[in-house]
Amino acid sequence: MLLHRLFRRFHPDSAMTESSHFLFTCLVGLGGGYLAHLLHLPAAWLSGAMVAVAMTALLAGPVHMPNRVRDAAFYLMGLTMGAGVQPEVVNRIHEWPVSMAGLIIVVVSITTAGFLVLRFLAGWKSETAFFGAIPGTLSYVLALASERNADLPRIAASQSLRLFVLVALLPLVLTNGMTGDLEGLNRIVQGSFAELMLGAVLCFAASWVAVMLKIPGAWMTGAFFMSAFLNASGLMTLSLPGPMLIGCYVILGAMIGCRFSEMSLGLFLNLIWGSLAAFAAGFAIAAAGAWCTASILDLPFGQVLLAYAPGGLEVMTLLAFIMELDPAFVAAHQLVRFIGMVLILPAATVLLFRK
């Protein structure tokens, strides 16, 4: 509550409005991102903002990220990330069924290992451990868990901590612990203003259709695949200026950090060890599966790891763009994983728990 009192001191005449919370969150995220940038950490603006806002949230700071701002950032990122899809990607699509088969094995193994760790090592109840172990798909998992006898705060904490660690850890893993200013800025090839305006309209239309069709991560997914088509086909060159791209990184990093505003520091400390143990088991399986698939198909290990990593569709695809890997490959696999979960989880839940 200390941060609340300090914030009120600067706003003595008004209530703690959502707009002031949002402004405060942006300033915290910007400061964290800039500090990480000064340290030359990979994905600095994204991970630095995330860490700073998460720490503020756990200390009961007044953090808030409006859904419309989040969706706008996802849309703009999708538009720019399409620039990372090269024409030669089409020539390797025939290899995707093999990597998709590996994805199925990895997802089942991650869920099983996470469940065993949370159930028998951390002592969580069966249904809570099951939903907490499912990789990604947080909103859908919480919707299913709310209909069962499951502990929603524990599930949300486990899922949020997994994404937090992935965003903080993966850039360092994929660069072998080396520091560097990897932000995807090297991929920016600025087209004409007319191209950008027309492309922005087309990408917005694609995102709107994706929202209507209830496609996962619709605002980013729709814009990304439209932009990827326009860039890879050579019809247009679409990308945002560097400063706008960095602003989107800060917004998305702050959005991840805001997830921790719904849990107290005590709850976080109580759940951290079990959640980290489940994450470690799942990440080891994802890494092993990625290494096997990458060796068989002669693909970059980091690219397959991001495709198999138990994180969110939008964030894993964004990391692929930042790390200068193939975002189309990662997005396609993460999308298939999400759709598979949506189709299978309801029946699997009934089959496993008989309620």
PDB file of N, CA, C and O in Angstrom, residues 156-208:
ATOM      1  N   ALA A 156      -4.128 -18.757 -12.057  1.00  0.00           N
ATOM      2  CA  ALA A 156      -3.698 -17.507 -12.684  1.00  0.00           C
ATOM      3  C   ALA A 156      -2.246 -17.197 -12.330  1.00  0.00           C
ATOM      4  O   ALA A 156      -1.466 -16.747 -13.182  1.00  0.00           O
ATOM      5  N   ALA A 157      -1.872 -17.448 -11.069  1.00  0.00           N
ATOM      6  CA  ALA A 157      -0.495 -17.187 -10.636  1.00  0.00           C
ATOM      7  C   ALA A 157       0.480 -18.092 -11.374  1.00  0.00           C
ATOM      8  O   ALA A 157       1.535 -17.637 -11.852  1.00  0.00           O
ATOM      9  N   SER A 158       0.150 -19.367 -11.485  1.00  0.00           N
ATOM     10  CA  SER A 158       1.032 -20.311 -12.163  1.00  0.00           C
ATOM     11  C   SER A 158       1.211 -19.947 -13.627  1.00  0.00           C
ATOM     12  O   SER A 158       2.329 -19.924 -14.157  1.00  0.00           O
ATOM     13  N   GLN A 159       0.095 -19.625 -14.304  1.00  0.00           N
ATOM     14  CA  GLN A 159       0.160 -19.277 -15.725  1.00  0.00           C
ATOM     15  C   GLN A 159       0.917 -17.962 -15.938  1.00  0.00           C
ATOM     16  O   GLN A 159       1.728 -17.840 -16.873  1.00  0.00           O
ATOM     17  N   SER A 160       0.642 -16.967 -15.091  1.00  0.00           N
ATOM     18  CA  SER A 160       1.290 -15.663 -15.243  1.00  0.00           C
ATOM     19  C   SER A 160       2.785 -15.754 -14.964  1.00  0.00           C
ATOM     20  O   SER A 160       3.600 -15.149 -15.669  1.00  0.00           O
ATOM     21  N   LEU A 161       3.156 -16.516 -13.940  1.00  0.00           N
ATOM     22  CA  LEU A 161       4.570 -16.665 -13.604  1.00  0.00           C
ATOM     23  C   LEU A 161       5.316 -17.375 -14.731  1.00  0.00           C
ATOM     24  O   LEU A 161       6.455 -17.032 -15.049  1.00  0.00           O
ATOM     25  N   ARG A 162       4.670 -18.363 -15.356  1.00  0.00           N
ATOM     26  CA  ARG A 162       5.289 -19.067 -16.473  1.00  0.00           C
ATOM     27  C   ARG A 162       5.612 -18.100 -17.614  1.00  0.00           C
ATOM     28  O   ARG A 162       6.719 -18.095 -18.151  1.00  0.00           O
ATOM     29  N   LEU A 163       4.637 -17.257 -17.984  1.00  0.00           N
ATOM     30  CA  LEU A 163       4.864 -16.298 -19.069  1.00  0.00           C
ATOM     31  C   LEU A 163       5.935 -15.285 -18.678  1.00  0.00           C
ATOM     32  O   LEU A 163       6.792 -14.921 -19.492  1.00  0.00           O
ATOM     33  N   PHE A 164       5.901 -14.836 -17.426  1.00  0.00           N
ATOM     34  CA  PHE A 164       6.879 -13.865 -16.934  1.00  0.00           C
ATOM     35  C   PHE A 164       8.297 -14.414 -17.073  1.00  0.00           C
ATOM     36  O   PHE A 164       9.196 -13.748 -17.596  1.00  0.00           O
ATOM     37  N   VAL A 165       8.506 -15.647 -16.627  1.00  0.00           N
ATOM     38  CA  VAL A 165       9.844 -16.241 -16.666  1.00  0.00           C
ATOM     39  C   VAL A 165      10.286 -16.472 -18.108  1.00  0.00           C
ATOM     40  O   VAL A 165      11.451 -16.267 -18.454  1.00  0.00           O
ATOM     41  N   LEU A 166       9.353 -16.892 -18.963  1.00  0.00           N
ATOM     42  CA  LEU A 166       9.695 -17.108 -20.370  1.00  0.00           C
ATOM     43  C   LEU A 166      10.191 -15.826 -21.034  1.00  0.00           C
ATOM     44  O   LEU A 166      11.207 -15.829 -21.733  1.00  0.00           O
ATOM     45  N   VAL A 167       9.482 -14.731 -20.820  1.00  0.00           N
ATOM     46  CA  VAL A 167       9.872 -13.461 -21.443  1.00  0.00           C
ATOM     47  C   VAL A 167      11.202 -12.966 -20.873  1.00  0.00           C
ATOM     48  O   VAL A 167      12.032 -12.406 -21.591  1.00  0.00           O
ATOM     49  N   ALA A 168      11.412 -13.192 -19.582  1.00  0.00           N
ATOM     50  CA  ALA A 168      12.663 -12.756 -18.965  1.00  0.00           C
ATOM     51  C   ALA A 168      13.828 -13.661 -19.334  1.00  0.00           C
ATOM     52  O   ALA A 168      14.964 -13.198 -19.488  1.00  0.00           O
ATOM     53  N   LEU A 169      13.548 -14.971 -19.515  1.00  0.00           N
ATOM     54  CA  LEU A 169      14.616 -15.959 -19.675  1.00  0.00           C
ATOM     55  C   LEU A 169      14.971 -16.246 -21.124  1.00  0.00           C
ATOM     56  O   LEU A 169      16.155 -16.353 -21.479  1.00  0.00           O
ATOM     57  N   LEU A 170      13.966 -16.393 -21.984  1.00  0.00           N
ATOM     58  CA  LEU A 170      14.224 -16.864 -23.338  1.00  0.00           C
ATOM     59  C   LEU A 170      15.196 -15.984 -24.135  1.00  0.00           C
ATOM     60  O   LEU A 170      16.065 -16.514 -24.835  1.00  0.00           O
ATOM     61  N   PRO A 171      15.071 -14.646 -24.094  1.00  0.00           N
ATOM     62  CA  PRO A 171      16.057 -13.847 -24.846  1.00  0.00           C
ATOM     63  C   PRO A 171      17.491 -14.126 -24.422  1.00  0.00           C
ATOM     64  O   PRO A 171      18.397 -14.173 -25.268  1.00  0.00           O
ATOM     65  N   LEU A 172      17.722 -14.349 -23.120  1.00  0.00           N
ATOM     66  CA  LEU A 172      19.069 -14.661 -22.651  1.00  0.00           C
ATOM     67  C   LEU A 172      19.497 -16.050 -23.095  1.00  0.00           C
ATOM     68  O   LEU A 172      20.654 -16.267 -23.482  1.00  0.00           O
ATOM     69  N   VAL A 173      18.563 -17.021 -23.059  1.00  0.00           N
ATOM     70  CA  VAL A 173      18.877 -18.383 -23.496  1.00  0.00           C
ATOM     71  C   VAL A 173      19.229 -18.397 -24.979  1.00  0.00           C
ATOM     72  O   VAL A 173      20.211 -19.029 -25.404  1.00  0.00           O
ATOM     73  N   LEU A 174      18.428 -17.701 -25.773  1.00  0.00           N
ATOM     74  CA  LEU A 174      18.619 -17.733 -27.221  1.00  0.00           C
ATOM     75  C   LEU A 174      19.838 -16.938 -27.683  1.00  0.00           C
ATOM     76  O   LEU A 174      20.273 -17.087 -28.826  1.00  0.00           O
ATOM     77  N   THR A 175      20.387 -16.095 -26.806  1.00  0.00           N
ATOM     78  CA  THR A 175      21.619 -15.373 -27.148  1.00  0.00           C
ATOM     79  C   THR A 175      22.801 -15.926 -26.356  1.00  0.00           C
ATOM     80  O   THR A 175      23.853 -15.288 -26.302  1.00  0.00           O
ATOM     81  N   ASN A 176      22.612 -17.097 -25.733  1.00  0.00           N
ATOM     82  CA  ASN A 176      23.670 -17.752 -24.951  1.00  0.00           C
ATOM     83  C   ASN A 176      24.202 -16.860 -23.841  1.00  0.00           C
ATOM     84  O   ASN A 176      25.399 -16.863 -23.527  1.00  0.00           O
ATOM     85  N   GLY A 177      23.284 -16.078 -23.253  1.00  0.00           N
ATOM     86  CA  GLY A 177      23.662 -15.227 -22.135  1.00  0.00           C
ATOM     87  C   GLY A 177      24.391 -13.962 -22.524  1.00  0.00           C
ATOM     88  O   GLY A 177      24.766 -13.166 -21.664  1.00  0.00           O
ATOM     89  N   MET A 178      24.576 -13.747 -23.832  1.00  0.00           N
ATOM     90  CA  MET A 178      25.273 -12.545 -24.287  1.00  0.00           C
ATOM     91  C   MET A 178      24.320 -11.361 -24.289  1.00  0.00           C
ATOM     92  O   MET A 178      23.146 -11.500 -24.629  1.00  0.00           O
ATOM     93  N   THR A 179      24.816 -10.211 -23.917  1.00  0.00           N
ATOM     94  CA  THR A 179      23.989  -9.012 -23.976  1.00  0.00           C
ATOM     95  C   THR A 179      24.026  -8.429 -25.374  1.00  0.00           C
ATOM     96  O   THR A 179      24.936  -8.675 -26.156  1.00  0.00           O
ATOM     97  N   GLY A 180      23.033  -7.650 -25.701  1.00  0.00           N
ATOM     98  CA  GLY A 180      22.962  -7.031 -27.025  1.00  0.00           C
ATOM     99  C   GLY A 180      21.618  -6.364 -27.209  1.00  0.00           C
ATOM    100  O   GLY A 180      20.652  -6.718 -26.553  1.00  0.00           O
ATOM    101  N   ASP A 181      21.554  -5.399 -28.117  1.00  0.00           N
ATOM    102  CA  ASP A 181      20.346  -4.607 -28.293  1.00  0.00           C
ATOM    103  C   ASP A 181      19.405  -5.232 -29.326  1.00  0.00           C
ATOM    104  O   ASP A 181      18.995  -4.585 -30.281  1.00  0.00           O
ATOM    105  N   LEU A 182      19.083  -6.504 -29.146  1.00  0.00           N
ATOM    106  CA  LEU A 182      18.151  -7.160 -30.057  1.00  0.00           C
ATOM    107  C   LEU A 182      16.735  -6.668 -29.775  1.00  0.00           C
ATOM    108  O   LEU A 182      16.187  -6.899 -28.702  1.00  0.00           O
ATOM    109  N   GLU A 183      16.148  -5.987 -30.711  1.00  0.00           N
ATOM    110  CA  GLU A 183      14.778  -5.494 -30.570  1.00  0.00           C
ATOM    111  C   GLU A 183      13.993  -5.647 -31.870  1.00  0.00           C
ATOM    112  O   GLU A 183      12.903  -5.110 -32.003  1.00  0.00           O
ATOM    113  N   GLY A 184      14.551  -6.357 -32.858  1.00  0.00           N
ATOM    114  CA  GLY A 184      13.882  -6.485 -34.144  1.00  0.00           C
ATOM    115  C   GLY A 184      14.014  -5.258 -35.016  1.00  0.00           C
ATOM    116  O   GLY A 184      13.433  -5.203 -36.099  1.00  0.00           O
ATOM    117  N   LEU A 185      14.772  -4.261 -34.558  1.00  0.00           N
ATOM    118  CA  LEU A 185      14.875  -3.009 -35.306  1.00  0.00           C
ATOM    119  C   LEU A 185      15.654  -3.194 -36.610  1.00  0.00           C
ATOM    120  O   LEU A 185      15.490  -2.423 -37.557  1.00  0.00           O
ATOM    121  N   ASN A 186      16.532  -4.222 -36.657  1.00  0.00           N
ATOM    122  CA  ASN A 186      17.302  -4.463 -37.875  1.00  0.00           C
ATOM    123  C   ASN A 186      16.407  -4.904 -39.030  1.00  0.00           C
ATOM    124  O   ASN A 186      16.819  -4.860 -40.187  1.00  0.00           O
ATOM    125  N   ARG A 187      15.199  -5.370 -38.712  1.00  0.00           N
ATOM    126  CA  ARG A 187      14.308  -5.861 -39.753  1.00  0.00           C
ATOM    127  C   ARG A 187      13.470  -4.745 -40.368  1.00  0.00           C
ATOM    128  O   ARG A 187      12.769  -4.965 -41.337  1.00  0.00           O
ATOM    129  N   ILE A 188      13.529  -3.574 -39.792  1.00  0.00           N
ATOM    130  CA  ILE A 188      12.673  -2.488 -40.264  1.00  0.00           C
ATOM    131  C   ILE A 188      13.213  -1.930 -41.575  1.00  0.00           C
ATOM    132  O   ILE A 188      14.315  -1.401 -41.631  1.00  0.00           O
ATOM    133  N   VAL A 189      12.451  -2.091 -42.639  1.00  0.00           N
ATOM    134  CA  VAL A 189      12.737  -1.469 -43.928  1.00  0.00           C
ATOM    135  C   VAL A 189      11.547  -0.571 -44.219  1.00  0.00           C
ATOM    136  O   VAL A 189      10.450  -1.049 -44.501  1.00  0.00           O
ATOM    137  N   GLN A 190      11.762   0.717 -44.113  1.00  0.00           N
ATOM    138  CA  GLN A 190      10.646   1.657 -44.172  1.00  0.00           C
ATOM    139  C   GLN A 190      10.156   1.835 -45.607  1.00  0.00           C
ATOM    140  O   GLN A 190      10.923   2.170 -46.501  1.00  0.00           O
ATOM    141  N   GLY A 191       8.879   1.557 -45.837  1.00  0.00           N
ATOM    142  CA  GLY A 191       8.261   1.808 -47.128  1.00  0.00           C
ATOM    143  C   GLY A 191       7.728   3.232 -47.191  1.00  0.00           C
ATOM    144  O   GLY A 191       7.985   4.056 -46.316  1.00  0.00           O
ATOM    145  N   SER A 192       6.975   3.510 -48.230  1.00  0.00           N
ATOM    146  CA  SER A 192       6.417   4.855 -48.383  1.00  0.00           C
ATOM    147  C   SER A 192       5.261   5.062 -47.409  1.00  0.00           C
ATOM    148  O   SER A 192       4.665   4.103 -46.905  1.00  0.00           O
ATOM    149  N   PHE A 193       4.938   6.335 -47.171  1.00  0.00           N
ATOM    150  CA  PHE A 193       3.829   6.668 -46.277  1.00  0.00           C
ATOM    151  C   PHE A 193       2.503   6.147 -46.839  1.00  0.00           C
ATOM    152  O   PHE A 193       1.652   5.656 -46.096  1.00  0.00           O
ATOM    153  N   ALA A 194       2.336   6.238 -48.175  1.00  0.00           N
ATOM    154  CA  ALA A 194       1.101   5.750 -48.800  1.00  0.00           C
ATOM    155  C   ALA A 194       0.953   4.244 -48.607  1.00  0.00           C
ATOM    156  O   ALA A 194      -0.144   3.741 -48.328  1.00  0.00           O
ATOM    157  N   GLU A 195       2.061   3.507 -48.746  1.00  0.00           N
ATOM    158  CA  GLU A 195       2.033   2.063 -48.515  1.00  0.00           C
ATOM    159  C   GLU A 195       1.630   1.748 -47.080  1.00  0.00           C
ATOM    160  O   GLU A 195       0.817   0.850 -46.826  1.00  0.00           O
ATOM    161  N   LEU A 196       2.212   2.490 -46.144  1.00  0.00           N
ATOM    162  CA  LEU A 196       1.922   2.246 -44.730  1.00  0.00           C
ATOM    163  C   LEU A 196       0.450   2.499 -44.423  1.00  0.00           C
ATOM    164  O   LEU A 196      -0.190   1.717 -43.707  1.00  0.00           O
ATOM    165  N   MET A 197      -0.115   3.565 -44.965  1.00  0.00           N
ATOM    166  CA  MET A 197      -1.516   3.886 -44.708  1.00  0.00           C
ATOM    167  C   MET A 197      -2.444   2.825 -45.301  1.00  0.00           C
ATOM    168  O   MET A 197      -3.384   2.356 -44.654  1.00  0.00           O
ATOM    169  N   LEU A 198      -2.190   2.437 -46.551  1.00  0.00           N
ATOM    170  CA  LEU A 198      -3.023   1.412 -47.186  1.00  0.00           C
ATOM    171  C   LEU A 198      -2.857   0.076 -46.478  1.00  0.00           C
ATOM    172  O   LEU A 198      -3.847  -0.626 -46.203  1.00  0.00           O
ATOM    173  N   GLY A 199      -1.618  -0.256 -46.161  1.00  0.00           N
ATOM    174  CA  GLY A 199      -1.373  -1.507 -45.455  1.00  0.00           C
ATOM    175  C   GLY A 199      -2.016  -1.523 -44.080  1.00  0.00           C
ATOM    176  O   GLY A 199      -2.524  -2.564 -43.634  1.00  0.00           O
ATOM    177  N   ALA A 200      -2.011  -0.384 -43.400  1.00  0.00           N
ATOM    178  CA  ALA A 200      -2.630  -0.304 -42.079  1.00  0.00           C
ATOM    179  C   ALA A 200      -4.124  -0.574 -42.163  1.00  0.00           C
ATOM    180  O   ALA A 200      -4.700  -1.262 -41.290  1.00  0.00           O
ATOM    181  N   VAL A 201      -4.773  -0.062 -43.216  1.00  0.00           N
ATOM    182  CA  VAL A 201      -6.207  -0.314 -43.402  1.00  0.00           C
ATOM    183  C   VAL A 201      -6.459  -1.795 -43.653  1.00  0.00           C
ATOM    184  O   VAL A 201      -7.377  -2.403 -43.072  1.00  0.00           O
ATOM    185  N   LEU A 202      -5.658  -2.400 -44.514  1.00  0.00           N
ATOM    186  CA  LEU A 202      -5.835  -3.819 -44.824  1.00  0.00           C
ATOM    187  C   LEU A 202      -5.585  -4.687 -43.588  1.00  0.00           C
ATOM    188  O   LEU A 202      -6.315  -5.650 -43.331  1.00  0.00           O
ATOM    189  N   CYS A 203      -4.550  -4.344 -42.827  1.00  0.00           N
ATOM    190  CA  CYS A 203      -4.249  -5.106 -41.611  1.00  0.00           C
ATOM    191  C   CYS A 203      -5.345  -4.949 -40.559  1.00  0.00           C
ATOM    192  O   CYS A 203      -5.694  -5.901 -39.848  1.00  0.00           O
ATOM    193  N   PHE A 204      -5.892  -3.739 -40.456  1.00  0.00           N
ATOM    194  CA  PHE A 204      -6.990  -3.523 -39.510  1.00  0.00           C
ATOM    195  C   PHE A 204      -8.212  -4.351 -39.909  1.00  0.00           C
ATOM    196  O   PHE A 204      -8.875  -4.948 -39.049  1.00  0.00           O
ATOM    197  N   ALA A 205      -8.499  -4.399 -41.205  1.00  0.00           N
ATOM    198  CA  ALA A 205      -9.630  -5.201 -41.672  1.00  0.00           C
ATOM    199  C   ALA A 205      -9.406  -6.676 -41.353  1.00  0.00           C
ATOM    200  O   ALA A 205     -10.335  -7.378 -40.916  1.00  0.00           O
ATOM    201  N   ALA A 206      -8.175  -7.154 -41.538  1.00  0.00           N
ATOM    202  CA  ALA A 206      -7.868  -8.551 -41.230  1.00  0.00           C
ATOM    203  C   ALA A 206      -8.015  -8.826 -39.738  1.00  0.00           C
ATOM    204  O   ALA A 206      -8.541  -9.875 -39.327  1.00  0.00           O
ATOM    205  N   SER A 207      -7.578  -7.884 -38.912  1.00  0.00           N
ATOM    206  CA  SER A 207      -7.731  -8.056 -37.459  1.00  0.00           C
ATOM    207  C   SER A 207      -9.202  -8.058 -37.062  1.00  0.00           C
ATOM    208  O   SER A 207      -9.626  -8.841 -36.198  1.00  0.00           O
ATOM    209  N   TRP A 208      -9.989  -7.184 -37.671  1.00  0.00           N
ATOM    210  CA  TRP A 208     -11.416  -7.126 -37.346  1.00  0.00           C
ATOM    211  C   TRP A 208     -12.101  -8.435 -37.724  1.00  0.00           C
ATOM    212  O   TRP A 208     -12.927  -8.959 -36.954  1.00  0.00           O
TER     213      TRP A 208
END
